[in-house]
Short mmCIF file of N, CA and C in Angstrom, two decimals:
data_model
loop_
_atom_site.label_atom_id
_atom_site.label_comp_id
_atom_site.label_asym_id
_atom_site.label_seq_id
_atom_site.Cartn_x
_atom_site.Cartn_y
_atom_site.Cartn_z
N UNK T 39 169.83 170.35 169.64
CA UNK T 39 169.24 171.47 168.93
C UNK T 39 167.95 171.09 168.22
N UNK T 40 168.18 169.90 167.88
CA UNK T 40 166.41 169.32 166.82
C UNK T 40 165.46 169.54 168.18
N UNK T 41 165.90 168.93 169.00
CA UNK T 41 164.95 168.73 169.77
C UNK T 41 164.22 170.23 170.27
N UNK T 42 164.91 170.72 170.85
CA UNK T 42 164.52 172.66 170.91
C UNK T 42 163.62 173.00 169.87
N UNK T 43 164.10 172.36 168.42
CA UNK T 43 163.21 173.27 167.47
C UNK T 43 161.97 172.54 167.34
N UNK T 44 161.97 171.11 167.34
CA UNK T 44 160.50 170.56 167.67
C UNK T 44 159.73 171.06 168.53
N UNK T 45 160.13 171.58 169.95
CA UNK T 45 159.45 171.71 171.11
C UNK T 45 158.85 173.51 170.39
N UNK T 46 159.96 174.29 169.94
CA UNK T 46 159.28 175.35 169.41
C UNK T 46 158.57 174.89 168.23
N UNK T 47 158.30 174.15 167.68
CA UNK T 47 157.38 174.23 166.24
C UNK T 47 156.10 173.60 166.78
N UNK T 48 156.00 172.96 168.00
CA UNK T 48 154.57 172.33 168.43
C UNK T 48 154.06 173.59 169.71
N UNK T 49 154.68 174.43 170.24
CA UNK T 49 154.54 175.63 171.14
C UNK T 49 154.18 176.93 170.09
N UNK T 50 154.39 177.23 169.03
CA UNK T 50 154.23 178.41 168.35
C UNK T 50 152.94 178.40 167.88
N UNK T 51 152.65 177.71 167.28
CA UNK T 51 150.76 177.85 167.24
C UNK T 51 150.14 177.82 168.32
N UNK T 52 150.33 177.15 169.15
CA UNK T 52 149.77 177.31 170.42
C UNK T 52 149.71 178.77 171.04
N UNK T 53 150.69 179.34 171.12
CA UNK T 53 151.00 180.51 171.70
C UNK T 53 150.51 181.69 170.74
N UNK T 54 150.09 181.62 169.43
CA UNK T 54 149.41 182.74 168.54
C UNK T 54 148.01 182.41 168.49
N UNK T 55 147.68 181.12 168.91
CA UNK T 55 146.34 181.06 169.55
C UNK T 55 146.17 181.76 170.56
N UNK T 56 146.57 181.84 170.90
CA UNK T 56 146.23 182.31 172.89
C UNK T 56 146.17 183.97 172.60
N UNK T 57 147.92 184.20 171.60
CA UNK T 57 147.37 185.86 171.46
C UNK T 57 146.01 185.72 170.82
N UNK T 58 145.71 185.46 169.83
CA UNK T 58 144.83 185.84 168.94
C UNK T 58 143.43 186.20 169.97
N UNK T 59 143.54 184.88 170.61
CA UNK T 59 141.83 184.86 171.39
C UNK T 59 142.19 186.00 173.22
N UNK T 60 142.92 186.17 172.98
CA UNK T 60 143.00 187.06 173.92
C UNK T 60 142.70 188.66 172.99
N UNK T 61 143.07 189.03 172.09
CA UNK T 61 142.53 190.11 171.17
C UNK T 61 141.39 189.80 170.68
N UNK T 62 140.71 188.68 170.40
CA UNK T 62 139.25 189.04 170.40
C UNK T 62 138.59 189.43 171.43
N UNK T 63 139.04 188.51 172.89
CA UNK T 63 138.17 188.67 174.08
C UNK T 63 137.80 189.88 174.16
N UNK T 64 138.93 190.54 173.93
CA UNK T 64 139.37 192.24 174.37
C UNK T 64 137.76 192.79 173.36
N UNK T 65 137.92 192.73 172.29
CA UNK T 65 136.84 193.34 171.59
C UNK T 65 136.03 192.77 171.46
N UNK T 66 135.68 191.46 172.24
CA UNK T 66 133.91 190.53 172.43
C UNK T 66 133.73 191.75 173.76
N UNK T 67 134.62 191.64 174.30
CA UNK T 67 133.89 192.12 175.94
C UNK T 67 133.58 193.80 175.69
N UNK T 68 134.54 194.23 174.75
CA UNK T 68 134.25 195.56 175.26
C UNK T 68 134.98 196.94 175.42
N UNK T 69 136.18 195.80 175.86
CA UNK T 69 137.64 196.01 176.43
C UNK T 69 138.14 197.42 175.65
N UNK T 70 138.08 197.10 174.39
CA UNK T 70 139.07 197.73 173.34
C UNK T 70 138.03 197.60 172.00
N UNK T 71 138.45 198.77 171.35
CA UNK T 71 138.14 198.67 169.89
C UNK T 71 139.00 197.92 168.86
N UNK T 72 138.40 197.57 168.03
CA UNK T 72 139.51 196.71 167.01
C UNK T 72 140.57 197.26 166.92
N UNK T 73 140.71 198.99 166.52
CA UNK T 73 142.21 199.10 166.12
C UNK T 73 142.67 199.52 167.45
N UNK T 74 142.47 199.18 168.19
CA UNK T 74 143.46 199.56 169.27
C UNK T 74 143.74 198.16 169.24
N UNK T 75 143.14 196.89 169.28
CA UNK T 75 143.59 195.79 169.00
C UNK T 75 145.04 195.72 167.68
N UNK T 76 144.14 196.14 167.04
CA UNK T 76 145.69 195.93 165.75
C UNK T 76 146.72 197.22 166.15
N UNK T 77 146.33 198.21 166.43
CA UNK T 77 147.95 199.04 166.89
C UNK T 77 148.04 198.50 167.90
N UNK T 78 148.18 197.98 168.80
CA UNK T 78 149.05 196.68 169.54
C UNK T 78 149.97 195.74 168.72
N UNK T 79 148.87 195.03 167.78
CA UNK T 79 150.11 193.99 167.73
C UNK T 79 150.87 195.05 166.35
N UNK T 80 150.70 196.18 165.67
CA UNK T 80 151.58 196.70 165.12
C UNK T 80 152.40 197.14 165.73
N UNK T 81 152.63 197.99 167.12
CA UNK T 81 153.81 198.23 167.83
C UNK T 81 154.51 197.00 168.09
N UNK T 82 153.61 195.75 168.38
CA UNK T 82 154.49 194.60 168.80
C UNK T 82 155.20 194.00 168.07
N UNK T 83 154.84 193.99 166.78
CA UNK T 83 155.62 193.57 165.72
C UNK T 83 156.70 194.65 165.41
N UNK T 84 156.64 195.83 165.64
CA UNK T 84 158.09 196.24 164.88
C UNK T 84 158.87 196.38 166.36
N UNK T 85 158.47 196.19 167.22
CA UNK T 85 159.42 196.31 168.61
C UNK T 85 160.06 194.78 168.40
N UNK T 86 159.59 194.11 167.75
CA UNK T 86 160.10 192.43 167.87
C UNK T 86 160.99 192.43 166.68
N UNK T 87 160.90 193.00 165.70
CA UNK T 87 161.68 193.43 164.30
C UNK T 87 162.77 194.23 164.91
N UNK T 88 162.74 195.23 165.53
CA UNK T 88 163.91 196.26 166.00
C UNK T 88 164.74 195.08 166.84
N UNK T 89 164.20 194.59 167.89
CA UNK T 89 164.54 193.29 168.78
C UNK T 89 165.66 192.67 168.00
N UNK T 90 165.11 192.20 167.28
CA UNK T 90 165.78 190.68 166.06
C UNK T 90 166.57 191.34 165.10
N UNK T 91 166.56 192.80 164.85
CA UNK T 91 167.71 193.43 163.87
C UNK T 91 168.59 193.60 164.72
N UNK T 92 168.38 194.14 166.22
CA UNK T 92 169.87 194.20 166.96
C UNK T 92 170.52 193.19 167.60
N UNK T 93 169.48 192.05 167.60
CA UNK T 93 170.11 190.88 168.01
C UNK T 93 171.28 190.46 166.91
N UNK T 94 170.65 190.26 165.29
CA UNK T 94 171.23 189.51 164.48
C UNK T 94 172.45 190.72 164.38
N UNK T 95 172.53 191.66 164.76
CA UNK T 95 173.89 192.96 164.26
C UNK T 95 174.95 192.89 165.27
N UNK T 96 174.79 192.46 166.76
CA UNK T 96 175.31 192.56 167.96
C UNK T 96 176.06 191.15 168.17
N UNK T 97 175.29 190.49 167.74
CA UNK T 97 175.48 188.24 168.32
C UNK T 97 176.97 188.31 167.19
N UNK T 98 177.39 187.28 167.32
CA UNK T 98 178.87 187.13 166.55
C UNK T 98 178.43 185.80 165.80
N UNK T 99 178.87 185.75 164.81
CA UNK T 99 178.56 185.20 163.52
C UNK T 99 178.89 183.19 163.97
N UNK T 100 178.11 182.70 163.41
CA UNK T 100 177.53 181.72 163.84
C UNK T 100 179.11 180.42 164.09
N UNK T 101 180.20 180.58 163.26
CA UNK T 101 181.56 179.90 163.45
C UNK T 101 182.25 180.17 164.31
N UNK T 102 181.96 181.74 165.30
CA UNK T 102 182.54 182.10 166.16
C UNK T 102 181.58 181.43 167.34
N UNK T 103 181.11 181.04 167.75
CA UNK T 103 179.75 180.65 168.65
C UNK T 103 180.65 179.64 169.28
N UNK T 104 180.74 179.66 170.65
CA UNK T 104 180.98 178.26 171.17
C UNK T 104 179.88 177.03 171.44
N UNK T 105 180.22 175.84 171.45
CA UNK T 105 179.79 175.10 171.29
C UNK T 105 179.10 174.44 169.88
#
């Protein structure tokens, strides 16, 4: 399990880099206006919040877990 969470703690900046500069590209090039940039990642964030509230309500409590 350490090991998983290392591999995610050196992958997660990496990967909000990549969003980030992919939402500028969008509004260097042309693509999109800023807030269509930010209502993106505001739908994406509460679709990932709704995500992670029904995960944590549905999953069975962490003593019941095998393994």
């Amino acid at each position: 399990r350490r090991r998983r969470s290392r591999k995610r703690a050196k992958r997660t900046p990496l990967v909000l880099l990549l969003i980030l500069a992919i939402a500028v590209s969008r509004v260097y090039l042309g693509v999109h206006w800023p807030s269509d940039v930010l209502g993106g990642y505001l739908l994406g964030a509460l679709v990932l919040a709704a995500l992670l509230a029904l995960r944590r309500r549905t999953s069975p409590p962490k003593s019941d877990r095998p393994g």
